[in-house]
């Protein structure tokens, strides 16, 4: 970190900062420039916050040299992390398709979906039982009963379950049904939940908040890893911007950025980012081409009757067309769709 | 709501939509324009979501005529809501100052703060005991012990406590210490928490999420009101934008907008929106002039030693200067600072 | 358009709005709902603005049913527009690569670039001679002399020139050197320039402003088309968001949206959107997979010595690797790279 | 500036950077940390861009210590700049109200507006003759004839004219009619225009672009000052965010930030930021309380008939009410409304 002093900082201010740096176990390097005085903090300061310093008297600004996360960084762990679930490895160079309905609605719906996914050789099914909804008047999910339906359908076809957990208190209960804990965008900074998942023994699919910088997504991953669980799959699902043509703005550039900064796998959510099934195939193909490790995709046997997110769900016919296009592209790239 | 059909929508699509509208208890009004066919949905459709319709075949877009909230709207409740706490009324035309440190750190710190606030005639003290922090390496708060310290200091000086509750499971415990539950920006859409607060018997200070529209803030208020608790104080604390000169961008326009759309009181958080104490006085005064019902302000006896948010906390001298300026302005506006 | 009245709108307000609608040649359809009164405006109102109505007394909101552009819409022109330049057609199903340096710096630099592009069979070279730069202290381009250098190099290798024009007054001069006029992001709403290009006899590469909605990009296209020039190539080059990891946020979803809303070709600018050459290959491949009609790419024989945008320019080796990867992917998609 | 090297930067990369720094006339200070190697650039590097360095091999990031502008900074010019026009001084501690219609529409409209402003003792009238409009189908202004009408009305009542100039080529023509050149938000980075205004002999009202950082606004001011014209009035007019309740989001925090970073006066545009006259009084009062040097306000004798921006224009009755409220507040603050 580098402390930049303002022009009227006193000698006392500078000495105070030096003492503070030393008291934290770092070495200060003072440099009095033509215009500004700065102090470099030397040492591994990744795990301290700039707020230790930016409140000191005379300090105008604190510039970070090192990223504020460590365990999630590629510097710390140069090889790609592979997350093993259900005999597949996410992040190992294949392209993983996790799909299923937005909400679990009925046994029949899950049966149809699971059967289709099995037929295409996929290993995962997703579905929500506890639905965070902006309006109190919207469908809120089937709750634990939904999880039972989902697990039953998944087991019949040998699929791993991916479902959302909303609170630290639900981790044990949801853990009885799921193979992968999904942390939704609204919970990316639910730190109690992240800590609870840090000691869970199952992988975590961590979605980027719609207001979160990539750096903050990695810091949320750091919370989980600090607890001992490094089986994390990051997920870019669109950020909120001024553009209203799509539900969110898919930040496709996050894929190469995360591949460079971190060793964790990164998948894309084309459904929530677009909010309209018409646009889902284009960005799913883009995800593959950009180097993402997979997609998480909403499908529904009858989107017109869906209780949530029908507009952004592919019906089975369109799902099949997309999978074939993904396979063609993947073939040219020597990548397996799984 | 108005359903707009795309140009290749079939007669069957239109009839399907009509049946759907009727099945939900509304009356459809079909209008075939020169270019587009539309169907108006008549009736009070505030409590249904546009997603009931936007997934129907042939439907290109759904336009809302009514806002998606009801209980929180001024149409529903034309008079201003007054929230009574500790013999004061928030939202009744006075300007309420809720201040205190970001984090509870020690008995001495709370004693000093409470004493100052009492001396100035204020009725509230704020302080955090469970701190949601972006980095796992930052100070996470004193927990329940912090709440004990805070309550003790508050009681000594007759102040009401405002403190954050992070989860539905903590409502009872935090409720033993606090007079007002604060819902932080990251929890504005923690719907389990909102539901739990809907049945709590204490007021809720509901902060706007940093990526939330005003409409979504009011929908979160609606969650709480639907449970039976209408003692809600809304709080604008800055939204996230591309500008990095301040920690967030304070949306001062939210004050007159909320005053027009809703009957709930609205206060401003100058500290979190600015992130730098130098800018706090200017926007505190702006809040008063714009018609806000109050501010929630971070102060600290020694900001340089603060364990969190020292940079944005006013020291006591600057607090006093600000309060005097607020009083001068309020005097000219015939408003009481309380 | 649909006029929504507020609850205290008077009968006089409603009659006033009806007269206004009729005076503009449209038919009003009044509907008094349970809660709101609305008036539908029937007729082709694409070319009037909602501001004709939103200032009327009692009008709370104006909802658009039709998009505000006509000539640029796919409804108006269902087939894809093909823009012919230099014996190639942009928008006809091939993937066009327009590349070259950010700024024209020297004859040698252009010679090397043009030779490389020719060797790979490409038909275009891009380069800037008038550089809009945020800082007055940055390199501002070689001016008309740069255009001479660029044209000379292009002619030697049979390449078409793409270069930026900054003002309506420069259209004739720049037109002597260029085959395609580029309108930069900062000029997307320079309406005098758009009008001047509407009567020019060369294609226009119209970049989306970093603050512009897709709808506004199409409205800017409408300005040019209204003047008679429909040879427009749209370009998504990243929008400004809160994310700072990349220079801008590439809105990859704009590709399928524009394909659905408009008949105009759409290309991607991976260089300006990412701002770092490391991320350029990933998003270039994504552009192809998402269905874009091409990319505009910054390359430089020696990026380290570039006078502008060296950080985001590919060197020739990395350019070659990218082109080969694009060809592999395009092959699998039955698309020609040109 | 500080160059941060990535972990695999070679000794050659470091030496190359050192040579580059020296060749530009600065002194490099190399520091090999535990994790990162960095080089500090010492000297006044405000007028060079970080892009000189960020494209060097091995350089991961370039951190700025000094702001990239000089003439516009308060460091360079500690006292407030006062801009004198028409016997008033903007920026000298008074609060200046610049008002008038969005567009010049007729002699009668200007006569009525000018008469009202004169009656209230104001010294300025604003009005647009060349209107940049998003849609080609909207009213585009009366052109030079509008300027004639505006000047005539202003002269009759001793008012100074503020009107927009759209292009460098129009500076002389517009200069024959106006006392202050207005640069609109869309032109904040029209650098040819900024340069032309740098040698003009009249003040410039420079509006912030709706996607521009404060730093970029000051850089645009720097362009004008570099040419020799330091009579600049900055204007915050709302930035584009995800919030759609108001036309733009007024960044009220920009007022204290600009006061701290720069010596130039800063005024607020409540009309364009809000887009709805209902919200204009609240934020006008907030502007005064926050310390702005004035406001630029749209008024119209009959907003319902306005050819542009009627929705956001105050009628004369509401204007009078607002002025009285501003005077009351200003009185308490010992500020003169002029």
GROMACS .gro file of N, CA and C in nm, chain C residues 116-243:
model
  384
  792UNK      N    1   0.074  -0.676  -4.327
  792UNK     CA    2   0.025  -0.791  -4.249
  792UNK      C    3  -0.121  -0.821  -4.281
  793UNK      N    4  -0.202  -0.717  -4.286
  793UNK     CA    5  -0.346  -0.737  -4.309
  793UNK      C    6  -0.369  -0.796  -4.448
  794UNK      N    7  -0.295  -0.745  -4.544
  794UNK     CA    8  -0.305  -0.796  -4.681
  794UNK      C    9  -0.267  -0.944  -4.685
  795UNK      N   10  -0.160  -0.975  -4.618
  795UNK     CA   11  -0.110  -1.114  -4.615
  795UNK      C   12  -0.216  -1.210  -4.560
  796UNK      N   13  -0.298  -1.161  -4.466
  796UNK     CA   14  -0.403  -1.245  -4.408
  796UNK      C   15  -0.534  -1.235  -4.486
  797UNK      N   16  -0.532  -1.161  -4.596
  797UNK     CA   17  -0.651  -1.154  -4.681
  797UNK      C   18  -0.759  -1.058  -4.633
  798UNK      N   19  -0.724  -0.970  -4.540
  798UNK     CA   20  -0.826  -0.876  -4.492
  798UNK      C   21  -0.840  -0.759  -4.589
  799UNK      N   22  -0.950  -0.688  -4.580
  799UNK     CA   23  -0.986  -0.586  -4.679
  799UNK      C   24  -0.988  -0.445  -4.621
  800UNK      N   25  -0.962  -0.433  -4.490
  800UNK     CA   26  -0.976  -0.302  -4.425
  800UNK      C   27  -0.852  -0.270  -4.342
  801UNK      N   28  -0.826  -0.142  -4.330
  801UNK     CA   29  -0.729  -0.096  -4.230
  801UNK      C   30  -0.790   0.024  -4.157
  802UNK      N   31  -0.773   0.025  -4.026
  802UNK     CA   32  -0.823   0.136  -3.948
  802UNK      C   33  -0.703   0.214  -3.891
  803UNK      N   34  -0.723   0.339  -3.859
  803UNK     CA   35  -0.618   0.420  -3.799
  803UNK      C   36  -0.674   0.558  -3.775
  804UNK      N   37  -0.630   0.620  -3.667
  804UNK     CA   38  -0.684   0.752  -3.632
  804UNK      C   39  -0.583   0.862  -3.660
  805UNK      N   40  -0.630   0.972  -3.713
  805UNK     CA   41  -0.543   1.086  -3.740
  805UNK      C   42  -0.581   1.206  -3.653
  806UNK      N   43  -0.707   1.209  -3.614
  806UNK     CA   44  -0.756   1.314  -3.523
  806UNK      C   45  -0.802   1.241  -3.398
  807UNK      N   46  -0.729   1.254  -3.289
  807UNK     CA   47  -0.755   1.171  -3.172
  807UNK      C   48  -0.822   1.252  -3.062
  808UNK      N   49  -0.944   1.219  -3.028
  808UNK     CA   50  -1.005   1.285  -2.911
  808UNK      C   51  -0.946   1.224  -2.785
  809UNK      N   52  -0.880   1.305  -2.705
  809UNK     CA   53  -0.813   1.255  -2.585
  809UNK      C   54  -0.861   1.329  -2.461
  810UNK      N   55  -0.887   1.253  -2.355
  810UNK     CA   56  -0.939   1.313  -2.231
  810UNK      C   57  -0.847   1.421  -2.177
  811UNK      N   58  -0.718   1.403  -2.193
  811UNK     CA   59  -0.623   1.500  -2.138
  811UNK      C   60  -0.564   1.586  -2.249
  812UNK      N   61  -0.552   1.716  -2.225
  812UNK     CA   62  -0.492   1.803  -2.328
  812UNK      C   63  -0.343   1.776  -2.344
  813UNK      N   64  -0.286   1.697  -2.253
  813UNK     CA   65  -0.144   1.671  -2.259
  813UNK      C   66  -0.111   1.543  -2.335
  814UNK      N   67  -0.213   1.473  -2.385
  814UNK     CA   68  -0.188   1.349  -2.459
  814UNK      C   69  -0.171   1.377  -2.608
  815UNK      N   70  -0.109   1.282  -2.677
  815UNK     CA   71  -0.087   1.289  -2.822
  815UNK      C   72  -0.220   1.307  -2.895
  816UNK      N   73  -0.226   1.408  -2.982
  816UNK     CA   74  -0.354   1.443  -3.044
  816UNK      C   75  -0.366   1.399  -3.191
  817UNK      N   76  -0.270   1.323  -3.238
  817UNK     CA   77  -0.280   1.271  -3.374
  817UNK      C   78  -0.206   1.355  -3.476
  818UNK      N   79  -0.180   1.296  -3.595
  818UNK     CA   80  -0.102   1.364  -3.699
  818UNK      C   81  -0.188   1.453  -3.788
  819UNK      N   82  -0.321   1.448  -3.771
  819UNK     CA   83  -0.407   1.533  -3.854
  819UNK      C   84  -0.411   1.484  -3.997
  820UNK      N   85  -0.435   1.578  -4.089
  820UNK     CA   86  -0.455   1.539  -4.230
  820UNK      C   87  -0.334   1.464  -4.284
  821UNK      N   88  -0.217   1.497  -4.237
  821UNK     CA   89  -0.098   1.424  -4.281
  821UNK      C   90  -0.110   1.276  -4.247
  822UNK      N   91  -0.165   1.247  -4.133
  822UNK     CA   92  -0.188   1.107  -4.095
  822UNK      C   93  -0.281   1.038  -4.194
  823UNK      N   94  -0.382   1.109  -4.238
  823UNK     CA   95  -0.475   1.050  -4.335
  823UNK      C   96  -0.404   1.017  -4.466
  824UNK      N   97  -0.312   1.104  -4.504
  824UNK     CA   98  -0.236   1.079  -4.629
  824UNK      C   99  -0.153   0.951  -4.616
  825UNK      N  100  -0.086   0.941  -4.503
  825UNK     CA  101  -0.004   0.821  -4.479
  825UNK      C  102  -0.092   0.696  -4.482
  826UNK      N  103  -0.207   0.706  -4.416
  826UNK     CA  104  -0.296   0.590  -4.407
  826UNK      C  105  -0.348   0.550  -4.545
  827UNK      N  106  -0.390   0.649  -4.623
  827UNK     CA  107  -0.445   0.618  -4.755
  827UNK      C  108  -0.338   0.557  -4.845
  828UNK      N  109  -0.219   0.611  -4.837
  828UNK     CA  110  -0.110   0.561  -4.921
  828UNK      C  111  -0.083   0.413  -4.890
  829UNK      N  112  -0.072   0.383  -4.760
  829UNK     CA  113  -0.047   0.244  -4.721
  829UNK      C  114  -0.161   0.154  -4.760
  830UNK      N  115  -0.282   0.202  -4.745
  830UNK     CA  116  -0.400   0.122  -4.778
  830UNK      C  117  -0.404   0.091  -4.928
  831UNK      N  118  -0.379   0.193  -5.009
  831UNK     CA  119  -0.387   0.174  -5.154
  831UNK      C  120  -0.285   0.072  -5.203
  832UNK      N  121  -0.166   0.079  -5.146
  832UNK     CA  122  -0.062  -0.013  -5.190
  832UNK      C  123  -0.108  -0.159  -5.177
  833UNK      N  124  -0.188  -0.186  -5.072
  833UNK     CA  125  -0.227  -0.324  -5.046
  833UNK      C  126  -0.375  -0.351  -5.074
  834UNK      N  127  -0.439  -0.256  -5.140
  834UNK     CA  128  -0.580  -0.279  -5.177
  834UNK      C  129  -0.676  -0.284  -5.059
  835UNK      N  130  -0.644  -0.209  -4.955
  835UNK     CA  131  -0.730  -0.209  -4.836
  835UNK      C  132  -0.822  -0.087  -4.836
  836UNK      N  133  -0.939  -0.104  -4.780
  836UNK     CA  134  -1.029   0.010  -4.759
  836UNK      C  135  -0.991   0.077  -4.626
  837UNK      N  136  -1.005   0.208  -4.622
  837UNK     CA  137  -0.968   0.285  -4.503
  837UNK      C  138  -1.091   0.310  -4.415
  838UNK      N  139  -1.073   0.290  -4.285
  838UNK     CA  140  -1.175   0.327  -4.186
  838UNK      C  141  -1.109   0.427  -4.091
  839UNK      N  142  -1.162   0.548  -4.086
  839UNK     CA  143  -1.100   0.646  -3.995
  839UNK      C  144  -1.207   0.739  -3.940
  840UNK      N  145  -1.174   0.799  -3.827
  840UNK     CA  146  -1.274   0.877  -3.755
  840UNK      C  147  -1.288   1.018  -3.811
  841UNK      N  148  -1.411   1.065  -3.815
  841UNK     CA  149  -1.438   1.204  -3.849
  841UNK      C  150  -1.501   1.268  -3.725
  842UNK      N  151  -1.451   1.383  -3.687
  842UNK     CA  152  -1.489   1.440  -3.557
  842UNK      C  153  -1.598   1.547  -3.564
  843UNK      N  154  -1.619   1.601  -3.686
  843UNK     CA  155  -1.710   1.715  -3.693
  843UNK      C  156  -1.774   1.722  -3.832
  844UNK      N  157  -1.892   1.779  -3.836
  844UNK     CA  158  -1.961   1.795  -3.964
  844UNK      C  159  -1.875   1.869  -4.065
  845UNK      N  160  -1.793   1.961  -4.016
  845UNK     CA  161  -1.712   2.041  -4.107
  845UNK      C  162  -1.596   1.963  -4.167
  846UNK      N  163  -1.566   1.849  -4.110
  846UNK     CA  164  -1.453   1.770  -4.160
  846UNK      C  165  -1.496   1.660  -4.256
  847UNK      N  166  -1.626   1.647  -4.278
  847UNK     CA  167  -1.673   1.532  -4.357
  847UNK      C  168  -1.614   1.532  -4.498
  848UNK      N  169  -1.611   1.647  -4.563
  848UNK     CA  170  -1.557   1.650  -4.699
  848UNK      C  171  -1.408   1.616  -4.701
  849UNK      N  172  -1.335   1.679  -4.611
  849UNK     CA  173  -1.190   1.657  -4.609
  849UNK      C  174  -1.158   1.511  -4.578
  850UNK      N  175  -1.217   1.458  -4.471
  850UNK     CA  176  -1.189   1.319  -4.435
  850UNK      C  177  -1.237   1.226  -4.546
  851UNK      N  178  -1.346   1.265  -4.611
  851UNK     CA  179  -1.402   1.183  -4.719
  851UNK      C  180  -1.307   1.165  -4.836
  852UNK      N  181  -1.210   1.254  -4.849
  852UNK     CA  182  -1.112   1.237  -4.958
  852UNK      C  183  -1.017   1.121  -4.932
  853UNK      N  184  -1.008   1.081  -4.807
  853UNK     CA  185  -0.911   0.977  -4.772
  853UNK      C  186  -0.976   0.846  -4.730
  854UNK      N  187  -1.096   0.853  -4.678
  854UNK     CA  188  -1.150   0.732  -4.615
  854UNK      C  189  -1.253   0.662  -4.703
  855UNK      N  190  -1.270   0.534  -4.678
  855UNK     CA  191  -1.377   0.459  -4.744
  855UNK      C  192  -1.496   0.441  -4.652
  856UNK      N  193  -1.471   0.444  -4.522
  856UNK     CA  194  -1.578   0.432  -4.422
  856UNK      C  195  -1.554   0.541  -4.318
  857UNK      N  196  -1.657   0.620  -4.291
  857UNK     CA  197  -1.647   0.721  -4.185
  857UNK      C  198  -1.671   0.654  -4.051
  858UNK      N  199  -1.582   0.671  -3.958
  858UNK     CA  200  -1.607   0.622  -3.823
  858UNK      C  201  -1.657   0.736  -3.737
  859UNK      N  202  -1.768   0.713  -3.667
  859UNK     CA  203  -1.816   0.809  -3.568
  859UNK      C  204  -1.782   0.751  -3.431
  860UNK      N  205  -1.701   0.822  -3.356
  860UNK     CA  206  -1.655   0.771  -3.227
  860UNK      C  207  -1.763   0.777  -3.120
  861UNK      N  208  -1.737   0.707  -3.012
  861UNK     CA  209  -1.835   0.698  -2.903
  861UNK      C  210  -1.875   0.835  -2.851
  862UNK      N  211  -1.780   0.926  -2.840
  862UNK     CA  212  -1.810   1.059  -2.786
  862UNK      C  213  -1.896   1.142  -2.882
  863UNK      N  214  -1.901   1.100  -3.008
  863UNK     CA  215  -1.977   1.176  -3.108
  863UNK      C  216  -2.108   1.109  -3.147
  864UNK      N  217  -2.146   1.003  -3.078
  864UNK     CA  218  -2.267   0.931  -3.119
  864UNK      C  219  -2.388   1.022  -3.121
  865UNK      N  220  -2.386   1.126  -3.038
  865UNK     CA  221  -2.497   1.220  -3.039
  865UNK      C  222  -2.453   1.360  -3.084
  866UNK      N  223  -2.353   1.363  -3.172
  866UNK     CA  224  -2.318   1.488  -3.241
  866UNK      C  225  -2.410   1.493  -3.363
  867UNK      N  226  -2.524   1.557  -3.343
  867UNK     CA  227  -2.631   1.543  -3.442
  867UNK      C  228  -2.599   1.616  -3.572
  868UNK      N  229  -2.520   1.723  -3.563
  868UNK     CA  230  -2.479   1.791  -3.686
  868UNK      C  231  -2.394   1.696  -3.771
  869UNK      N  232  -2.307   1.624  -3.705
  869UNK     CA  233  -2.224   1.526  -3.777
  869UNK      C  234  -2.310   1.415  -3.837
  870UNK      N  235  -2.405   1.366  -3.759
  870UNK     CA  236  -2.491   1.258  -3.810
  870UNK      C  237  -2.568   1.306  -3.933
  871UNK      N  238  -2.618   1.429  -3.927
  871UNK     CA  239  -2.692   1.481  -4.042
  871UNK      C  240  -2.602   1.494  -4.165
  872UNK      N  241  -2.479   1.542  -4.143
  872UNK     CA  242  -2.386   1.556  -4.255
  872UNK      C  243  -2.356   1.419  -4.317
  873UNK      N  244  -2.345   1.317  -4.233
  873UNK     CA  245  -2.317   1.183  -4.286
  873UNK      C  246  -2.440   1.123  -4.354
  874UNK      N  247  -2.555   1.176  -4.321
  874UNK     CA  248  -2.678   1.128  -4.385
  874UNK      C  249  -2.680   1.156  -4.533
  875UNK      N  250  -2.604   1.256  -4.576
  875UNK     CA  251  -2.601   1.288  -4.719
  875UNK      C  252  -2.465   1.255  -4.781
  876UNK      N  253  -2.379   1.191  -4.704
  876UNK     CA  254  -2.250   1.148  -4.759
  876UNK      C  255  -2.270   1.019  -4.839
  877UNK      N  256  -2.177   0.990  -4.926
  877UNK     CA  257  -2.196   0.873  -5.012
  877UNK      C  258  -2.104   0.759  -4.974
  878UNK      N  259  -2.074   0.750  -4.847
  878UNK     CA  260  -1.988   0.642  -4.800
  878UNK      C  261  -2.049   0.582  -4.674
  879UNK      N  262  -2.014   0.457  -4.646
  879UNK     CA  263  -2.070   0.394  -4.525
  879UNK      C  264  -2.020   0.462  -4.398
  880UNK      N  265  -2.094   0.439  -4.292
  880UNK     CA  266  -2.063   0.497  -4.162
  880UNK      C  267  -2.053   0.385  -4.059
  881UNK      N  268  -1.943   0.384  -3.987
  881UNK     CA  269  -1.928   0.293  -3.874
  881UNK      C  270  -1.963   0.375  -3.749
  882UNK      N  271  -2.077   0.345  -3.690
  882UNK     CA  272  -2.132   0.428  -3.582
  882UNK      C  273  -2.111   0.358  -3.448
  883UNK      N  274  -2.024   0.416  -3.367
  883UNK     CA  275  -1.995   0.354  -3.237
  883UNK      C  276  -2.096   0.399  -3.133
  884UNK      N  277  -2.132   0.305  -3.048
  884UNK     CA  278  -2.222   0.334  -2.937
  884UNK      C  279  -2.151   0.419  -2.833
  885UNK      N  280  -2.217   0.523  -2.787
  885UNK     CA  281  -2.159   0.604  -2.680
  885UNK      C  282  -2.148   0.524  -2.552
  886UNK      N  283  -2.054   0.560  -2.468
  886UNK     CA  284  -2.036   0.477  -2.348
  886UNK      C  285  -2.146   0.500  -2.245
  887UNK      N  286  -2.231   0.598  -2.275
  887UNK     CA  287  -2.344   0.626  -2.187
  887UNK      C  288  -2.476   0.602  -2.259
  888UNK      N  289  -2.472   0.539  -2.376
  888UNK     CA  290  -2.593   0.534  -2.458
  888UNK      C  291  -2.664   0.399  -2.449
  889UNK      N  292  -2.794   0.404  -2.439
  889UNK     CA  293  -2.874   0.283  -2.449
  889UNK      C  294  -2.875   0.236  -2.595
  890UNK      N  295  -2.905   0.109  -2.613
  890UNK     CA  296  -2.914   0.055  -2.749
  890UNK      C  297  -3.018   0.133  -2.828
  891UNK      N  298  -3.127   0.167  -2.764
  891UNK     CA  299  -3.231   0.243  -2.832
  891UNK      C  300  -3.179   0.378  -2.884
  892UNK      N  301  -3.091   0.439  -2.806
  892UNK     CA  302  -3.035   0.568  -2.849
  892UNK      C  303  -2.935   0.551  -2.963
  893UNK      N  304  -2.863   0.439  -2.961
  893UNK     CA  305  -2.774   0.409  -3.074
  893UNK      C  306  -2.855   0.398  -3.201
  894UNK      N  307  -2.968   0.329  -3.193
  894UNK     CA  308  -3.052   0.313  -3.312
  894UNK      C  309  -3.114   0.446  -3.354
  895UNK      N  310  -3.145   0.532  -3.258
  895UNK     CA  311  -3.194   0.666  -3.292
  895UNK      C  312  -3.087   0.747  -3.364
  896UNK      N  313  -2.962   0.729  -3.324
  896UNK     CA  314  -2.855   0.799  -3.395
  896UNK      C  315  -2.841   0.744  -3.537
  897UNK      N  316  -2.858   0.612  -3.550
  897UNK     CA  317  -2.862   0.555  -3.685
  897UNK      C  318  -2.977   0.614  -3.766
  898UNK      N  319  -3.089   0.632  -3.699
  898UNK     CA  320  -3.207   0.689  -3.766
  898UNK      C  321  -3.177   0.829  -3.823
  899UNK      N  322  -3.100   0.909  -3.747
  899UNK     CA  323  -3.059   1.041  -3.799
  899UNK      C  324  -2.989   1.028  -3.934
  900UNK      N  325  -2.897   0.934  -3.942
  900UNK     CA  326  -2.820   0.917  -4.067
  900UNK      C  327  -2.911   0.865  -4.177
  901UNK      N  328  -2.994   0.768  -4.144
  901UNK     CA  329  -3.082   0.709  -4.245
  901UNK      C  330  -3.186   0.809  -4.295
  902UNK      N  331  -3.232   0.893  -4.205
  902UNK     CA  332  -3.330   0.993  -4.245
  902UNK      C  333  -3.273   1.085  -4.353
  903UNK      N  334  -3.141   1.105  -4.351
  903UNK     CA  335  -3.077   1.188  -4.453
  903UNK      C  336  -3.058   1.115  -4.584
  904UNK      N  337  -3.079   0.984  -4.584
  904UNK     CA  338  -3.069   0.909  -4.709
  904UNK      C  339  -2.959   0.805  -4.713
  905UNK      N  340  -2.877   0.799  -4.612
  905UNK     CA  341  -2.765   0.704  -4.612
  905UNK      C  342  -2.798   0.588  -4.518
  906UNK      N  343  -2.820   0.471  -4.577
  906UNK     CA  344  -2.852   0.356  -4.491
  906UNK      C  345  -2.737   0.256  -4.483
  907UNK      N  346  -2.620   0.298  -4.527
  907UNK     CA  347  -2.503   0.209  -4.520
  907UNK      C  348  -2.434   0.230  -4.385
  908UNK      N  349  -2.494   0.174  -4.283
  908UNK     CA  350  -2.449   0.197  -4.146
  908UNK      C  351  -2.404   0.065  -4.083
  909UNK      N  352  -2.291   0.069  -4.019
  909UNK     CA  353  -2.241  -0.045  -3.941
  909UNK      C  354  -2.239   0.001  -3.795
  910UNK      N  355  -2.317  -0.064  -3.712
  910UNK     CA  356  -2.320  -0.030  -3.570
  910UNK      C  357  -2.202  -0.095  -3.500
  911UNK      N  358  -2.157  -0.035  -3.393
  911UNK     CA  359  -2.043  -0.092  -3.320
  911UNK      C  360  -2.062  -0.079  -3.170
  912UNK      N  361  -2.062  -0.193  -3.103
  912UNK     CA  362  -2.065  -0.196  -2.956
  912UNK      C  363  -1.921  -0.194  -2.907
  913UNK      N  364  -1.887  -0.095  -2.825
  913UNK     CA  365  -1.747  -0.078  -2.782
  913UNK      C  366  -1.733  -0.069  -2.631
  914UNK      N  367  -1.835  -0.118  -2.562
  914UNK     CA  368  -1.827  -0.116  -2.416
  914UNK      C  369  -1.898   0.006  -2.360
  915UNK      N  370  -1.966  -0.015  -2.250
  915UNK     CA  371  -2.035   0.094  -2.183
  915UNK      C  372  -1.968   0.119  -2.049
  916UNK      N  373  -1.995   0.235  -1.992
  916UNK     CA  374  -1.934   0.267  -1.864
  916UNK      C  375  -2.022   0.217  -1.750
  917UNK      N  376  -1.961   0.144  -1.660
  917UNK     CA  377  -2.033   0.092  -1.544
  917UNK      C  378  -1.945   0.115  -1.421
  918UNK      N  379  -1.986   0.058  -1.309
  918UNK     CA  380  -1.906   0.072  -1.187
  918UNK      C  381  -1.783  -0.018  -1.188
  919UNK      N  382  -1.776  -0.114  -1.279
  919UNK     CA  383  -1.665  -0.209  -1.280
  919UNK      C  384  -1.541  -0.143  -1.339
   0.00000   0.00000   0.00000
